[in-house]
Short mmCIF file of C-alpha atoms in Angstrom, two decimals:
data_model
loop_
_atom_site.label_atom_id
_atom_site.label_comp_id
_atom_site.label_asym_id
_atom_site.label_seq_id
_atom_site.Cartn_x
_atom_site.Cartn_y
_atom_site.Cartn_z
CA UNK A 1 227.38 -78.32 -117.89
CA UNK A 2 225.37 -81.17 -119.99
CA UNK A 3 221.58 -82.04 -119.76
CA UNK A 4 221.78 -84.86 -117.96
CA UNK A 5 223.91 -83.14 -114.58
CA UNK A 6 221.08 -80.78 -115.01
CA UNK A 7 219.89 -82.28 -111.33
CA UNK A 8 222.72 -83.66 -110.25
CA UNK A 9 223.00 -80.79 -107.15
CA UNK A 10 219.34 -80.65 -105.99
CA UNK A 11 218.81 -83.41 -103.68
CA UNK A 12 215.10 -85.31 -104.63
CA UNK A 13 213.03 -84.92 -101.65
CA UNK A 14 210.12 -87.41 -100.77
CA UNK A 15 207.14 -86.97 -99.80
CA UNK A 16 207.82 -87.80 -96.06
CA UNK A 17 210.53 -84.71 -96.26
CA UNK A 18 207.68 -82.55 -97.63
CA UNK A 19 204.56 -83.22 -94.95
CA UNK A 20 207.91 -82.43 -92.38
CA UNK A 21 208.40 -79.46 -94.01
CA UNK A 22 205.23 -78.14 -94.30
CA UNK A 23 204.33 -78.78 -90.13
CA UNK A 24 207.87 -76.78 -89.55
CA UNK A 25 206.03 -74.17 -91.36
CA UNK A 26 202.85 -74.47 -89.53
CA UNK A 27 204.15 -73.74 -85.58
CA UNK A 28 202.18 -76.33 -84.12
CA UNK A 29 198.81 -75.64 -86.70
CA UNK A 30 197.25 -79.01 -87.43
CA UNK A 31 198.12 -80.34 -90.83
CA UNK A 32 194.42 -81.90 -91.60
CA UNK A 33 193.26 -78.89 -90.58
CA UNK A 34 194.66 -75.90 -91.80
CA UNK A 35 196.07 -77.60 -95.51
CA UNK A 36 193.33 -80.13 -96.49
CA UNK A 37 190.41 -79.73 -98.25
CA UNK A 38 187.71 -81.75 -97.26
CA UNK A 39 185.65 -81.13 -100.81
CA UNK A 40 181.77 -81.75 -101.19
CA UNK A 41 182.76 -85.18 -102.75
CA UNK A 42 183.88 -86.35 -100.27
CA UNK A 43 187.48 -87.01 -101.57
CA UNK A 44 189.87 -84.96 -99.34
CA UNK A 45 192.15 -82.84 -101.22
CA UNK A 46 196.18 -82.89 -100.11
CA UNK A 47 198.59 -79.34 -100.62
CA UNK A 48 201.16 -81.76 -102.15
CA UNK A 49 201.12 -84.78 -103.54
CA UNK A 50 204.09 -86.73 -105.20
CA UNK A 51 205.42 -89.81 -106.57
CA UNK A 52 205.24 -92.45 -103.48
CA UNK A 53 201.84 -92.30 -104.12
CA UNK A 54 202.05 -95.17 -106.51
CA UNK A 55 203.81 -98.32 -107.06
CA UNK A 56 203.00 -97.42 -110.93
CA UNK A 57 202.00 -94.25 -112.24
CA UNK A 58 197.44 -94.87 -113.16
CA UNK A 59 197.53 -96.28 -117.20
CA UNK A 60 195.20 -93.11 -118.43
CA UNK A 61 194.00 -92.96 -121.88
CA UNK A 62 193.82 -89.90 -123.38
CA UNK A 63 194.40 -87.67 -126.84
CA UNK A 64 193.68 -83.63 -125.02
CA UNK A 65 195.07 -82.52 -128.86
CA UNK A 66 192.06 -84.24 -131.05
CA UNK A 67 190.06 -81.86 -130.73
CA UNK A 68 187.06 -79.97 -132.50
CA UNK A 69 185.26 -77.06 -132.29
CA UNK A 70 181.35 -77.79 -132.40
CA UNK A 71 178.01 -76.35 -132.78
CA UNK A 72 174.37 -76.42 -132.53
CA UNK A 73 171.82 -75.67 -134.43
CA UNK A 74 168.54 -75.91 -133.94
CA UNK A 75 166.81 -77.45 -137.49
CA UNK A 76 163.43 -75.59 -137.26
CA UNK A 77 164.53 -74.19 -141.59
CA UNK A 78 166.22 -77.47 -142.85
CA UNK A 79 167.22 -73.97 -146.04
CA UNK A 80 168.49 -72.06 -143.74
CA UNK A 81 169.71 -74.36 -141.36
CA UNK A 82 171.90 -75.31 -144.03
CA UNK A 83 173.37 -72.07 -144.89
CA UNK A 84 173.64 -70.97 -141.10
CA UNK A 85 176.39 -74.47 -140.88
CA UNK A 86 178.05 -73.44 -144.16
CA UNK A 87 178.68 -70.08 -142.22
CA UNK A 88 179.60 -71.23 -139.45
CA UNK A 89 182.23 -73.42 -141.17
CA UNK A 90 183.41 -70.52 -142.51
CA UNK A 91 183.92 -68.89 -139.45
CA UNK A 92 186.08 -71.97 -137.94
CA UNK A 93 182.88 -75.02 -136.63
CA UNK A 94 185.46 -77.64 -137.01
CA UNK A 95 181.81 -80.19 -136.26
CA UNK A 96 178.67 -78.93 -136.21
CA UNK A 97 175.53 -80.58 -133.48
CA UNK A 98 171.92 -81.21 -135.36
CA UNK A 99 169.14 -80.87 -133.27
CA UNK A 100 166.01 -82.62 -135.17
CA UNK A 101 162.11 -81.34 -133.65
CA UNK A 102 160.84 -83.81 -136.36
CA UNK A 103 162.42 -86.41 -139.10
CA UNK A 104 160.80 -85.83 -141.85
CA UNK A 105 163.78 -84.09 -143.08
CA UNK A 106 166.12 -83.87 -146.54
CA UNK A 107 169.50 -85.01 -145.13
CA UNK A 108 170.80 -84.19 -148.51
CA UNK A 109 169.39 -80.57 -148.41
CA UNK A 110 170.76 -79.97 -145.18
CA UNK A 111 173.87 -81.04 -145.59
CA UNK A 112 174.05 -79.73 -149.13
CA UNK A 113 178.09 -77.98 -150.10
CA UNK A 114 178.94 -79.68 -146.49
CA UNK A 115 182.34 -81.77 -146.79
CA UNK A 116 180.99 -84.20 -145.21
CA UNK A 117 184.92 -86.11 -144.43
CA UNK A 118 186.27 -83.27 -143.04
CA UNK A 119 183.60 -82.33 -140.91
CA UNK A 120 181.87 -84.94 -138.07
CA UNK A 121 178.05 -84.12 -137.81
CA UNK A 122 175.97 -85.47 -134.31
CA UNK A 123 172.72 -85.49 -134.97
CA UNK A 124 170.07 -85.10 -132.62
CA UNK A 125 166.38 -85.83 -133.29
CA UNK A 126 163.68 -85.36 -130.59
CA UNK A 127 162.16 -89.32 -131.92
CA UNK A 128 162.90 -92.49 -132.43
CA UNK A 129 163.27 -93.52 -136.14
CA UNK A 130 164.27 -95.65 -138.23
CA UNK A 131 163.16 -93.86 -141.16
CA UNK A 132 165.96 -90.20 -140.45
CA UNK A 133 168.64 -94.01 -139.21
CA UNK A 134 167.91 -95.29 -143.04
CA UNK A 135 168.05 -91.37 -145.09
CA UNK A 136 171.62 -90.92 -142.82
CA UNK A 137 172.26 -95.17 -144.22
CA UNK A 138 171.66 -93.91 -147.37
CA UNK A 139 173.35 -90.99 -147.11
CA UNK A 140 176.58 -92.39 -145.74
CA UNK A 141 176.89 -95.52 -148.65
CA UNK A 142 177.60 -92.59 -151.22
CA UNK A 143 179.46 -90.42 -149.17
CA UNK A 144 182.82 -90.21 -147.13
CA UNK A 145 181.12 -89.50 -143.22
CA UNK A 146 181.51 -89.45 -139.21
CA UNK A 147 177.83 -89.30 -138.11
CA UNK A 148 176.99 -89.79 -134.60
CA UNK A 149 173.18 -90.71 -133.76
CA UNK A 150 171.82 -88.78 -130.44
CA UNK A 151 169.54 -91.66 -129.46
CA UNK A 152 168.83 -92.49 -125.73
CA UNK A 153 165.20 -93.08 -124.82
CA UNK A 154 166.20 -93.89 -121.37
CA UNK A 155 167.38 -90.69 -121.41
CA UNK A 156 164.45 -89.14 -122.19
CA UNK A 157 162.30 -91.70 -119.57
CA UNK A 158 163.77 -90.08 -116.61
CA UNK A 159 164.70 -86.65 -118.59
CA UNK A 160 161.13 -85.80 -119.28
CA UNK A 161 159.24 -89.41 -117.24
CA UNK A 162 157.59 -90.85 -119.94
CA UNK A 163 159.04 -93.03 -122.63
CA UNK A 164 158.52 -92.14 -126.49
CA UNK A 165 156.22 -94.18 -127.07
CA UNK A 166 156.50 -97.05 -124.42
CA UNK A 167 159.33 -99.29 -123.30
CA UNK A 168 158.18 -102.01 -125.49
CA UNK A 169 158.29 -99.62 -128.50
CA UNK A 170 160.86 -97.08 -128.09
CA UNK A 171 164.52 -100.71 -127.02
CA UNK A 172 162.02 -102.24 -130.11
CA UNK A 173 163.42 -98.85 -132.39
CA UNK A 174 166.77 -98.45 -130.83
CA UNK A 175 167.70 -102.47 -131.46
CA UNK A 176 166.25 -101.48 -135.80
CA UNK A 177 168.33 -98.92 -135.70
CA UNK A 178 171.67 -100.49 -134.95
CA UNK A 179 170.76 -102.86 -137.50
CA UNK A 180 170.08 -100.21 -139.88
CA UNK A 181 173.27 -97.73 -139.59
CA UNK A 182 176.03 -100.12 -140.16
CA UNK A 183 177.80 -97.35 -141.49
CA UNK A 184 176.75 -94.71 -139.26
CA UNK A 185 179.82 -93.87 -136.07
CA UNK A 186 177.35 -94.18 -133.64
CA UNK A 187 173.31 -94.62 -133.01
CA UNK A 188 173.58 -94.19 -128.99
CA UNK A 189 173.72 -91.96 -126.79
CA UNK A 190 173.72 -91.28 -122.48
CA UNK A 191 173.83 -88.15 -121.12
CA UNK A 192 175.65 -87.13 -118.16
CA UNK A 193 175.21 -83.54 -118.05
CA UNK A 194 171.44 -84.34 -117.36
CA UNK A 195 172.35 -85.63 -113.75
CA UNK A 196 175.15 -83.04 -113.32
CA UNK A 197 173.16 -79.94 -114.61
CA UNK A 198 170.02 -81.59 -111.59
CA UNK A 199 172.53 -80.81 -108.86
CA UNK A 200 174.56 -84.43 -108.73
CA UNK A 201 177.71 -85.20 -107.48
CA UNK A 202 180.56 -86.46 -109.62
CA UNK A 203 180.31 -89.61 -108.69
CA UNK A 204 177.15 -89.82 -109.03
CA UNK A 205 177.55 -88.59 -112.76
CA UNK A 206 179.43 -91.47 -113.40
CA UNK A 207 178.27 -93.67 -111.81
CA UNK A 208 174.81 -92.98 -113.01
CA UNK A 209 175.86 -93.20 -116.74
CA UNK A 210 177.93 -96.19 -116.36
CA UNK A 211 174.65 -98.05 -114.78
CA UNK A 212 172.47 -95.92 -118.10
CA UNK A 213 174.96 -97.16 -120.94
CA UNK A 214 174.92 -100.89 -119.39
CA UNK A 215 171.27 -101.30 -119.68
CA UNK A 216 172.15 -100.82 -123.90
CA UNK A 217 174.55 -103.00 -122.45
CA UNK A 218 172.48 -105.58 -121.33
CA UNK A 219 169.44 -104.90 -123.67
CA UNK A 220 171.70 -105.76 -126.92
CA UNK A 221 174.90 -107.34 -126.09
CA UNK A 222 173.69 -109.61 -129.37
CA UNK A 223 173.96 -106.22 -131.49
CA UNK A 224 176.79 -104.63 -133.43
CA UNK A 225 177.94 -101.45 -130.70
CA UNK A 226 180.61 -99.77 -131.88
CA UNK A 227 180.57 -96.23 -130.05
CA UNK A 228 178.47 -94.91 -127.48
CA UNK A 229 178.32 -90.85 -127.54
CA UNK A 230 178.40 -89.46 -124.38
CA UNK A 231 177.34 -86.30 -123.44
CA UNK A 232 179.16 -84.24 -120.78
CA UNK A 233 178.44 -81.13 -119.07
CA UNK A 234 181.68 -79.72 -117.05
CA UNK A 235 180.78 -76.79 -113.64
CA UNK A 236 183.24 -74.98 -112.70
CA UNK A 237 185.72 -77.04 -110.69
CA UNK A 238 188.90 -77.13 -113.53
CA UNK A 239 191.19 -80.20 -112.23
CA UNK A 240 187.84 -81.85 -110.33
CA UNK A 241 185.95 -81.56 -114.44
CA UNK A 242 189.73 -83.04 -115.85
CA UNK A 243 189.76 -86.18 -113.79
CA UNK A 244 185.42 -86.60 -113.89
CA UNK A 245 186.03 -86.67 -118.12
CA UNK A 246 189.75 -89.16 -117.53
CA UNK A 247 187.70 -91.12 -115.18
CA UNK A 248 184.97 -91.45 -117.52
CA UNK A 249 187.12 -93.12 -119.73
CA UNK A 250 188.88 -95.74 -117.25
CA UNK A 251 185.25 -96.54 -115.95
CA UNK A 252 183.97 -97.55 -120.19
CA UNK A 253 187.05 -99.23 -120.45
CA UNK A 254 186.50 -100.78 -117.59
CA UNK A 255 183.07 -102.33 -117.98
CA UNK A 256 183.68 -102.71 -121.79
CA UNK A 257 186.43 -105.34 -121.44
CA UNK A 258 184.74 -107.53 -118.39
CA UNK A 259 182.27 -107.21 -121.15
CA UNK A 260 184.85 -108.61 -123.59
CA UNK A 261 184.26 -105.30 -126.24
CA UNK A 262 185.54 -103.27 -128.04
CA UNK A 263 183.43 -99.84 -127.61
CA UNK A 264 185.10 -96.55 -128.52
CA UNK A 265 183.76 -93.74 -125.97
CA UNK A 266 182.90 -90.55 -128.04
CA UNK A 267 182.72 -88.07 -124.95
CA UNK A 268 180.60 -84.79 -126.62
CA UNK A 269 181.32 -81.55 -124.34
CA UNK A 270 179.65 -78.90 -123.02
CA UNK A 271 179.77 -76.46 -120.17
CA UNK A 272 176.78 -76.35 -117.08
CA UNK A 273 174.23 -74.39 -117.39
CA UNK A 274 174.22 -75.30 -113.07
CA UNK A 275 176.04 -72.27 -112.88
CA UNK A 276 175.55 -69.44 -114.89
CA UNK A 277 174.18 -65.83 -114.39
CA UNK A 278 171.57 -63.38 -115.46
CA UNK A 279 173.25 -60.71 -113.37
CA UNK A 280 176.70 -59.85 -114.28
CA UNK A 281 176.07 -62.02 -117.60
CA UNK A 282 179.49 -61.24 -118.51
CA UNK A 283 181.12 -63.44 -115.73
CA UNK A 284 179.65 -66.31 -117.38
CA UNK A 285 182.29 -65.94 -120.50
CA UNK A 286 185.03 -66.27 -117.42
CA UNK A 287 183.33 -69.28 -116.41
CA UNK A 288 182.86 -71.42 -119.84
CA UNK A 289 186.68 -70.26 -120.62
CA UNK A 290 187.37 -72.25 -117.50
CA UNK A 291 185.08 -74.88 -118.38
CA UNK A 292 185.74 -75.65 -121.97
CA UNK A 293 190.13 -75.56 -120.54
CA UNK A 294 189.13 -78.64 -118.23
CA UNK A 295 187.04 -80.19 -121.39
CA UNK A 296 189.47 -80.01 -123.76
CA UNK A 297 192.58 -80.83 -121.20
CA UNK A 298 189.70 -84.40 -119.79
CA UNK A 299 190.56 -84.83 -123.82
CA UNK A 300 186.78 -85.05 -125.49
CA UNK A 301 185.89 -84.79 -128.27
CA UNK A 302 183.98 -82.56 -129.94
CA UNK A 303 182.98 -78.91 -127.20
CA UNK A 304 180.40 -77.07 -127.65
CA UNK A 305 180.49 -73.91 -125.92
CA UNK A 306 177.77 -71.74 -124.16
CA UNK A 307 177.12 -68.40 -124.81
CA UNK A 308 176.94 -66.10 -122.15
CA UNK A 309 173.71 -64.81 -122.72
CA UNK A 310 172.75 -68.57 -123.41
CA UNK A 311 170.01 -67.91 -120.52
CA UNK A 312 167.58 -64.73 -121.15
CA UNK A 313 169.07 -63.99 -124.49
CA UNK A 314 167.48 -66.35 -128.14
CA UNK A 315 169.41 -67.64 -130.35
CA UNK A 316 172.14 -64.23 -131.69
CA UNK A 317 175.72 -63.74 -133.97
CA UNK A 318 176.77 -61.51 -131.75
CA UNK A 319 176.34 -64.33 -128.79
CA UNK A 320 177.43 -67.30 -130.59
CA UNK A 321 180.55 -65.27 -132.00
CA UNK A 322 181.90 -64.84 -128.69
CA UNK A 323 181.23 -68.96 -127.64
CA UNK A 324 183.09 -69.62 -130.44
CA UNK A 325 185.57 -67.55 -130.33
CA UNK A 326 186.55 -68.52 -126.31
CA UNK A 327 187.38 -72.48 -128.35
CA UNK A 328 189.33 -70.47 -131.22
CA UNK A 329 191.43 -68.57 -129.55
CA UNK A 330 192.14 -71.64 -126.80
CA UNK A 331 192.42 -73.71 -129.86
CA UNK A 332 194.81 -71.42 -132.42
CA UNK A 333 196.26 -69.19 -129.81
CA UNK A 334 196.22 -70.60 -126.48
CA UNK A 335 197.64 -74.00 -128.35
CA UNK A 336 195.40 -76.60 -126.83
CA UNK A 337 195.77 -78.37 -129.28
CA UNK A 338 199.39 -78.92 -129.25
CA UNK A 339 200.52 -81.75 -126.18
CA UNK A 340 197.96 -84.98 -126.81
CA UNK A 341 198.47 -85.52 -123.01
CA UNK A 342 199.33 -82.55 -120.72
CA UNK A 343 197.76 -83.92 -117.76
CA UNK A 344 199.96 -87.35 -117.37
CA UNK A 345 203.09 -86.46 -114.86
CA UNK A 346 200.44 -84.55 -112.99
CA UNK A 347 200.28 -87.14 -109.28
CA UNK A 348 196.96 -84.45 -108.42
CA UNK A 349 195.28 -84.85 -111.21
CA UNK A 350 196.09 -88.56 -111.33
CA UNK A 351 194.71 -89.26 -107.79
CA UNK A 352 192.04 -87.34 -108.02
CA UNK A 353 190.86 -89.29 -111.37
CA UNK A 354 191.82 -92.09 -109.60
CA UNK A 355 189.77 -91.95 -106.20
CA UNK A 356 186.73 -90.46 -108.97
CA UNK A 357 186.75 -93.63 -110.93
CA UNK A 358 187.29 -96.28 -107.60
CA UNK A 359 184.57 -94.35 -105.96
CA UNK A 360 182.43 -93.98 -108.77
CA UNK A 361 182.66 -97.33 -110.12
CA UNK A 362 181.62 -99.44 -106.49
CA UNK A 363 178.25 -97.19 -106.70
CA UNK A 364 177.71 -98.48 -109.74
CA UNK A 365 178.77 -101.80 -107.89
CA UNK A 366 176.22 -101.15 -106.07
CA UNK A 367 173.52 -99.74 -108.24
CA UNK A 368 174.07 -103.24 -110.15
CA UNK A 369 172.74 -104.83 -107.03
CA UNK A 370 169.72 -103.54 -106.51
CA UNK A 371 168.37 -105.02 -110.05
CA UNK A 372 170.58 -101.89 -112.84
CA UNK A 373 170.04 -98.32 -113.42
CA UNK A 374 166.23 -98.73 -114.62
CA UNK A 375 164.71 -100.25 -111.95
CA UNK A 376 165.83 -97.33 -108.97
CA UNK A 377 165.52 -95.18 -111.52
CA UNK A 378 161.35 -96.20 -112.21
CA UNK A 379 161.15 -95.93 -107.80
CA UNK A 380 162.83 -92.74 -107.63
CA UNK A 381 166.14 -93.40 -106.19
CA UNK A 382 167.47 -91.74 -109.05
CA UNK A 383 166.21 -89.24 -108.42
CA UNK A 384 166.23 -88.67 -104.46
CA UNK A 385 169.79 -88.88 -104.64
CA UNK A 386 170.25 -86.62 -106.80
CA UNK A 387 168.39 -84.29 -105.03
CA UNK A 388 170.10 -84.93 -101.55
CA UNK A 389 172.94 -83.85 -102.59
CA UNK A 390 171.83 -80.74 -104.91
CA UNK A 391 169.50 -79.87 -101.84
CA UNK A 392 173.52 -80.30 -99.84
CA UNK A 393 175.12 -77.95 -102.29
CA UNK A 394 172.62 -75.53 -102.32
CA UNK A 395 173.13 -75.28 -98.65
CA UNK A 396 176.47 -73.77 -99.32
CA UNK A 397 175.93 -71.23 -101.25
CA UNK A 398 172.86 -69.86 -99.23
CA UNK A 399 175.38 -69.91 -96.23
CA UNK A 400 178.26 -68.03 -97.26
CA UNK A 401 180.30 -71.53 -96.80
CA UNK A 402 180.57 -71.24 -101.55
CA UNK A 403 179.28 -68.02 -103.72
CA UNK A 404 179.07 -67.34 -107.93
CA UNK A 405 180.45 -64.62 -108.15
CA UNK A 406 178.52 -60.86 -108.76
CA UNK A 407 175.20 -63.05 -107.29
CA UNK A 408 175.87 -64.60 -103.52
CA UNK A 409 179.60 -61.79 -103.96
CA UNK A 410 179.85 -58.59 -104.76
CA UNK A 411 176.26 -57.70 -106.25
CA UNK A 412 176.79 -54.97 -108.59
CA UNK A 413 173.55 -53.09 -106.61
CA UNK A 414 173.10 -50.84 -110.25
CA UNK A 415 172.64 -54.64 -112.24
CA UNK A 416 169.04 -54.20 -113.73
CA UNK A 417 167.59 -57.51 -116.15
CA UNK A 418 163.94 -57.07 -116.32
CA UNK A 419 163.34 -55.31 -119.18
CA UNK A 420 166.13 -57.49 -120.65
CA UNK A 421 164.52 -60.88 -120.50
CA UNK A 422 163.61 -62.59 -123.56
CA UNK A 423 163.01 -66.07 -122.77
CA UNK A 424 162.18 -67.17 -119.57
CA UNK A 425 165.28 -68.12 -116.93
CA UNK A 426 164.21 -70.41 -114.58
CA UNK A 427 162.71 -74.28 -114.26
CA UNK A 428 159.44 -74.53 -116.48
CA UNK A 429 156.40 -75.81 -114.77
CA UNK A 430 154.04 -78.16 -116.96
CA UNK A 431 151.47 -80.79 -114.87
CA UNK A 432 151.08 -83.46 -116.78
CA UNK A 433 150.38 -87.16 -116.84
CA UNK A 434 154.21 -89.62 -116.48
CA UNK A 435 155.30 -92.95 -115.68
CA UNK A 436 157.67 -91.52 -112.92
CA UNK A 437 159.01 -88.70 -111.58
CA UNK A 438 160.89 -86.70 -113.87
CA UNK A 439 164.80 -85.83 -112.93
CA UNK A 440 164.56 -81.52 -113.31
CA UNK A 441 167.58 -79.86 -114.00
CA UNK A 442 167.72 -76.47 -111.73
CA UNK A 443 171.00 -73.60 -111.79
CA UNK A 444 172.50 -72.42 -108.16
CA UNK A 445 171.33 -69.59 -107.89
CA UNK A 446 167.06 -69.09 -109.87
CA UNK A 447 166.29 -68.34 -105.93
CA UNK A 448 168.28 -65.07 -105.90
CA UNK A 449 167.81 -63.74 -109.09
CA UNK A 450 163.88 -64.30 -108.81
CA UNK A 451 164.33 -62.41 -105.71
CA UNK A 452 165.65 -59.31 -107.20
CA UNK A 453 164.02 -59.67 -110.21
CA UNK A 454 161.11 -59.51 -107.86
CA UNK A 455 162.78 -56.09 -105.94
CA UNK A 456 163.61 -54.25 -109.37
#
């Protein structure tokens, strides 16, 4: 039997025929009540999807085969950080993310013996600095590099409630660094993860991120912005998270096309903290595995996994090795880098991508009509909307509609954590003067965990 005749004996089923068959099997029960899931995102998920939904398939640009295994290093000591980085590369890490608490570092010493031509490197300074950009630029002129600088003064304002210095100085410094860093891959980043970890819906995450990035496009429209790094956090809603990442690329391409620009959308992804727990902590490995899978299939450029004990242990080799091995197994043993377009033709994911993109675009347009992201942030509108959705989601867990395994259901009564806490796993409150209310990330299980700790 030839391959061309393989399906000749099978009738093609229309969407109408499928639904009629389902209605028959339901024996009079309501289709929508029993089989349509009303998601918290405001998107109704149907029990099946069909090609008839499209006049043509959505054009989604993605490449899920070209992704890097990343690892974060906080640079307290340049020498120790360099030694650590070299060991990580030997163990399979393909990309490095350095957090810089000070800009007074030697780039040459930090990157000593690292093959910067094959290892993409992200630098996240905790302050804006023309000096740092010049140092990295000088290094790039002498060596082949892929350097991404994660500078986001508006994101810093949203997170902390204050500018680094002030509005005028911060944006002037950023403008100068754009001009200085012409050999760097990117000098601007936008943190979608802040909205995700604060409890925002996916539509809010995408719309606020787009509006946030649009502020930079409006401020630096004459500057040479080659790429923007989007820092994304992914949660446990597997297919929705894949669609969220794909929708981000669709929206960014649409926005920059309207400006007549060609600016790369570079995605740096890590698992969310929002659904992680300190009790039954090994389940965090299951959560981060599926979240990393979503990140890969959604076409992230670099993925930095979160150790299972990240919430309550100091940085340690064991937790880091396990988190690294999760990505290595996905890449080297599960072949998650073998197919460039694994979700193409999956009508469910393509439909979700289109719906998320459209709803986010509508919200983005509304934000722009009201004056833009920065204006609404200063007025407290962004914070208020994020809180409203976070509270709505929290109620689903508190009422038992949703739940985290080992925390909201199937608790291990013998599980104790008080003696294992090396770092404080909850929100830290520090009274200080701010220009505006900061956006505060909050985990779903915090209140319940605090009660359990008290009762131990």
